């Protein structure tokens, strides 16, 4: 079985993991997509906390997003793109499954570090895909994609013909 923890991602691709973490830490608020009961998407803001060696999502008790994740753990979280259209550090997205943290010792450690309003829900992220999209050389779109058990893949598209080509 292929593991999909942040620790495994970091072991497999340490530089890419650092880039993704840095991108999330540039701004406090990000955008979370969950699935409503009827299957339609719900998009809400939240903070992503990198604590205890992994990204964690804290939520108010019984918030719609927490209830969505309890019912269907699939999610995508998009890093805040920043104040302008430049996105000098690129665009980052993590998707996967959110698993609620119930271990009292882990929750106590999180409370000690973050001091969140209580009560709260806390979710750790099981990764299915991590994507970074950026511009290199002023006009080349570069998309890097990591999935558990697979090597990091890079795709490039210039302004010439608009096609996307995988590079090594």
Tab-separated table of C-alpha atoms in Angstrom:
chain	number	residue	atom	x	y	z
A	1	UNK	CA	0.000	0.000	0.000
A	2	UNK	CA	1.291	3.458	-0.886
A	3	UNK	CA	1.440	5.871	2.023
A	4	UNK	CA	0.041	9.340	1.518
A	5	UNK	CA	1.159	11.244	4.596
A	6	UNK	CA	2.914	14.598	4.551
A	7	UNK	CA	5.985	12.883	6.046
A	8	UNK	CA	6.129	10.479	3.107
A	9	UNK	CA	5.701	13.356	0.650
A	10	UNK	CA	8.497	15.239	2.403
A	11	UNK	CA	10.755	12.182	2.293
A	12	UNK	CA	10.038	11.570	-1.402
A	13	UNK	CA	10.307	15.229	-2.511
A	14	UNK	CA	11.859	17.397	0.242
A	15	UNK	CA	12.465	20.489	-1.919
A	16	UNK	CA	8.967	20.382	-3.410
A	17	UNK	CA	7.432	19.860	0.054
A	18	UNK	CA	9.362	22.891	1.349
A	19	UNK	CA	8.096	24.983	-1.600
A	20	UNK	CA	4.505	23.968	-0.905
A	21	UNK	CA	4.759	24.561	2.831
A	22	UNK	CA	6.401	27.973	2.299
A	23	UNK	CA	3.654	28.949	-0.125
A	24	UNK	CA	0.936	28.102	2.434
A	25	UNK	CA	2.800	29.946	5.180
A	26	UNK	CA	2.994	33.206	3.206
A	27	UNK	CA	-0.624	34.082	4.036
A	28	UNK	CA	-2.927	33.200	6.893
A	29	UNK	CA	-6.152	32.423	5.027
A	30	UNK	CA	-6.654	29.880	2.241
A	31	UNK	CA	-9.583	28.316	0.386
A	32	UNK	CA	-10.986	24.868	1.165
A	33	UNK	CA	-13.288	22.942	-1.159
A	34	UNK	CA	-15.487	20.207	0.340
A	35	UNK	CA	-18.505	18.303	-0.924
A	36	UNK	CA	-22.023	19.022	0.283
A	37	UNK	CA	-24.484	16.238	1.021
A	38	UNK	CA	-25.927	16.551	-2.514
A	39	UNK	CA	-22.410	16.276	-4.032
A	40	UNK	CA	-22.105	19.915	-5.060
A	41	UNK	CA	-18.952	21.805	-4.077
A	42	UNK	CA	-18.667	24.101	-1.079
A	43	UNK	CA	-15.809	26.618	-0.954
A	44	UNK	CA	-14.874	28.288	2.329
A	45	UNK	CA	-11.937	30.065	3.880
A	46	UNK	CA	-9.728	28.589	6.592
A	47	UNK	CA	-6.237	28.518	8.029
A	48	UNK	CA	-3.760	25.720	7.313
A	49	UNK	CA	-1.498	25.025	10.283
A	50	UNK	CA	1.750	23.121	9.748
A	51	UNK	CA	2.133	21.511	13.173
A	52	UNK	CA	3.251	18.143	14.480
A	53	UNK	CA	5.043	17.507	11.192
A	54	UNK	CA	2.024	17.881	8.900
A	55	UNK	CA	-0.610	20.283	7.600
A	56	UNK	CA	-3.672	20.432	9.847
A	57	UNK	CA	-7.079	22.046	9.384
A	58	UNK	CA	-8.816	23.419	12.463
A	59	UNK	CA	-12.517	24.276	12.329
A	60	UNK	CA	-15.281	25.593	14.543
A	61	UNK	CA	-17.496	22.889	16.043
A	62	UNK	CA	-20.201	21.707	13.671
A	63	UNK	CA	-19.205	24.173	10.953
A	64	UNK	CA	-20.514	23.238	7.514
A	65	UNK	CA	-17.018	22.412	6.273
A	66	UNK	CA	-16.330	20.160	9.284
A	67	UNK	CA	-19.653	18.368	8.790
A	68	UNK	CA	-18.887	18.012	5.072
A	69	UNK	CA	-15.520	16.390	5.853
A	70	UNK	CA	-17.005	14.080	8.473
A	71	UNK	CA	-19.526	12.849	5.900
A	72	UNK	CA	-17.197	12.791	2.870
A	73	UNK	CA	-13.497	13.363	3.613
A	74	UNK	CA	-12.502	14.409	0.092
A	75	UNK	CA	-11.110	17.939	-0.086
A	76	UNK	CA	-8.918	20.362	-2.004
A	77	UNK	CA	-7.196	23.299	-0.346
A	78	UNK	CA	-5.785	26.155	-2.412
A	79	UNK	CA	-3.097	28.454	-1.046
A	80	UNK	CA	-4.020	32.112	-0.954
A	81	UNK	CA	-2.773	33.563	-4.258
A	82	UNK	CA	-1.758	36.852	-2.663
A	83	UNK	CA	-2.600	40.485	-3.247
A	84	UNK	CA	-1.970	40.747	-6.977
A	85	UNK	CA	-1.860	38.840	-10.244
A	86	UNK	CA	1.898	38.254	-10.178
A	87	UNK	CA	1.941	35.144	-7.950
A	88	UNK	CA	5.723	35.246	-7.915
A	89	UNK	CA	5.871	32.090	-5.777
A	90	UNK	CA	3.312	30.239	-7.862
A	91	UNK	CA	-0.029	28.679	-7.160
A	92	UNK	CA	-0.318	25.651	-4.820
A	93	UNK	CA	-3.069	23.110	-4.218
A	94	UNK	CA	-3.276	20.010	-2.027
A	95	UNK	CA	-6.068	17.481	-2.432
A	96	UNK	CA	-6.890	14.239	-0.712
A	97	UNK	CA	-8.816	12.977	2.292
A	98	UNK	CA	-9.184	14.752	5.631
A	99	UNK	CA	-9.069	12.512	8.709
A	100	UNK	CA	-10.409	13.881	11.982
A	101	UNK	CA	-7.878	13.890	14.809
A	102	UNK	CA	-9.354	12.454	18.005
A	103	UNK	CA	-6.210	11.438	19.922
A	104	UNK	CA	-6.297	13.475	23.182
A	105	UNK	CA	-2.492	13.792	23.304
A	106	UNK	CA	-2.320	15.189	19.752
A	107	UNK	CA	-5.207	17.570	20.435
A	108	UNK	CA	-3.543	18.760	23.667
A	109	UNK	CA	-0.265	19.387	21.847
A	110	UNK	CA	-2.113	21.336	19.122
A	111	UNK	CA	-3.910	23.417	21.781
A	112	UNK	CA	-0.596	24.175	23.511
A	113	UNK	CA	1.003	25.348	20.247
A	114	UNK	CA	-1.857	27.134	18.495
A	115	UNK	CA	-4.216	28.201	21.309
A	116	UNK	CA	-7.333	27.790	19.118
A	117	UNK	CA	-10.800	28.785	20.319
A	118	UNK	CA	-12.331	25.722	21.918
A	119	UNK	CA	-14.105	23.480	21.175
A	120	UNK	CA	-12.911	22.740	17.651
A	121	UNK	CA	-12.501	20.000	15.049
A	122	UNK	CA	-9.008	19.129	13.832
A	123	UNK	CA	-8.250	17.249	10.615
A	124	UNK	CA	-4.974	15.859	9.293
A	125	UNK	CA	-4.499	15.517	5.539
A	126	UNK	CA	-3.940	12.319	3.587
A	127	UNK	CA	-2.510	13.424	0.262
A	128	UNK	CA	-3.776	12.298	-3.117
A	129	UNK	CA	-2.200	15.093	-5.145
A	130	UNK	CA	0.013	18.137	-4.611
A	131	UNK	CA	0.262	20.670	-7.448
A	132	UNK	CA	2.413	23.769	-7.921
A	133	UNK	CA	1.849	25.984	-10.960
A	134	UNK	CA	4.252	28.799	-11.732
A	135	UNK	CA	5.853	30.880	-14.451
A	136	UNK	CA	9.515	30.460	-15.396
A	137	UNK	CA	11.514	32.628	-17.732
A	138	UNK	CA	8.736	35.184	-17.981
A	139	UNK	CA	6.468	33.174	-20.280
A	140	UNK	CA	6.676	29.440	-19.603
A	141	UNK	CA	3.945	27.867	-17.483
A	142	UNK	CA	5.375	25.061	-15.337
A	143	UNK	CA	3.093	22.620	-13.521
A	144	UNK	CA	4.629	20.201	-11.010
A	145	UNK	CA	2.491	17.322	-9.762
A	146	UNK	CA	3.204	14.783	-7.010
A	147	UNK	CA	1.048	11.761	-6.223
A	148	UNK	CA	1.825	9.047	-3.653
A	149	UNK	CA	3.998	6.269	-5.033
A	150	UNK	CA	4.870	8.169	-8.197
A	151	UNK	CA	7.772	10.410	-9.109
A	152	UNK	CA	7.348	14.172	-9.277
A	153	UNK	CA	6.160	15.124	-12.763
A	154	UNK	CA	6.720	18.465	-14.492
A	155	UNK	CA	4.845	19.877	-17.454
A	156	UNK	CA	5.763	23.001	-19.421
A	157	UNK	CA	3.811	25.186	-21.792
A	158	UNK	CA	5.228	28.187	-23.560
A	159	UNK	CA	3.422	30.831	-25.557
A	160	UNK	CA	4.417	29.288	-28.875
A	161	UNK	CA	1.797	26.613	-29.614
A	162	UNK	CA	0.044	26.354	-26.267
A	163	UNK	CA	0.662	22.614	-25.898
A	164	UNK	CA	1.622	21.092	-22.575
A	165	UNK	CA	4.724	18.877	-22.630
A	166	UNK	CA	6.046	16.667	-19.848
A	167	UNK	CA	9.682	17.270	-18.995
A	168	UNK	CA	12.082	15.325	-16.834
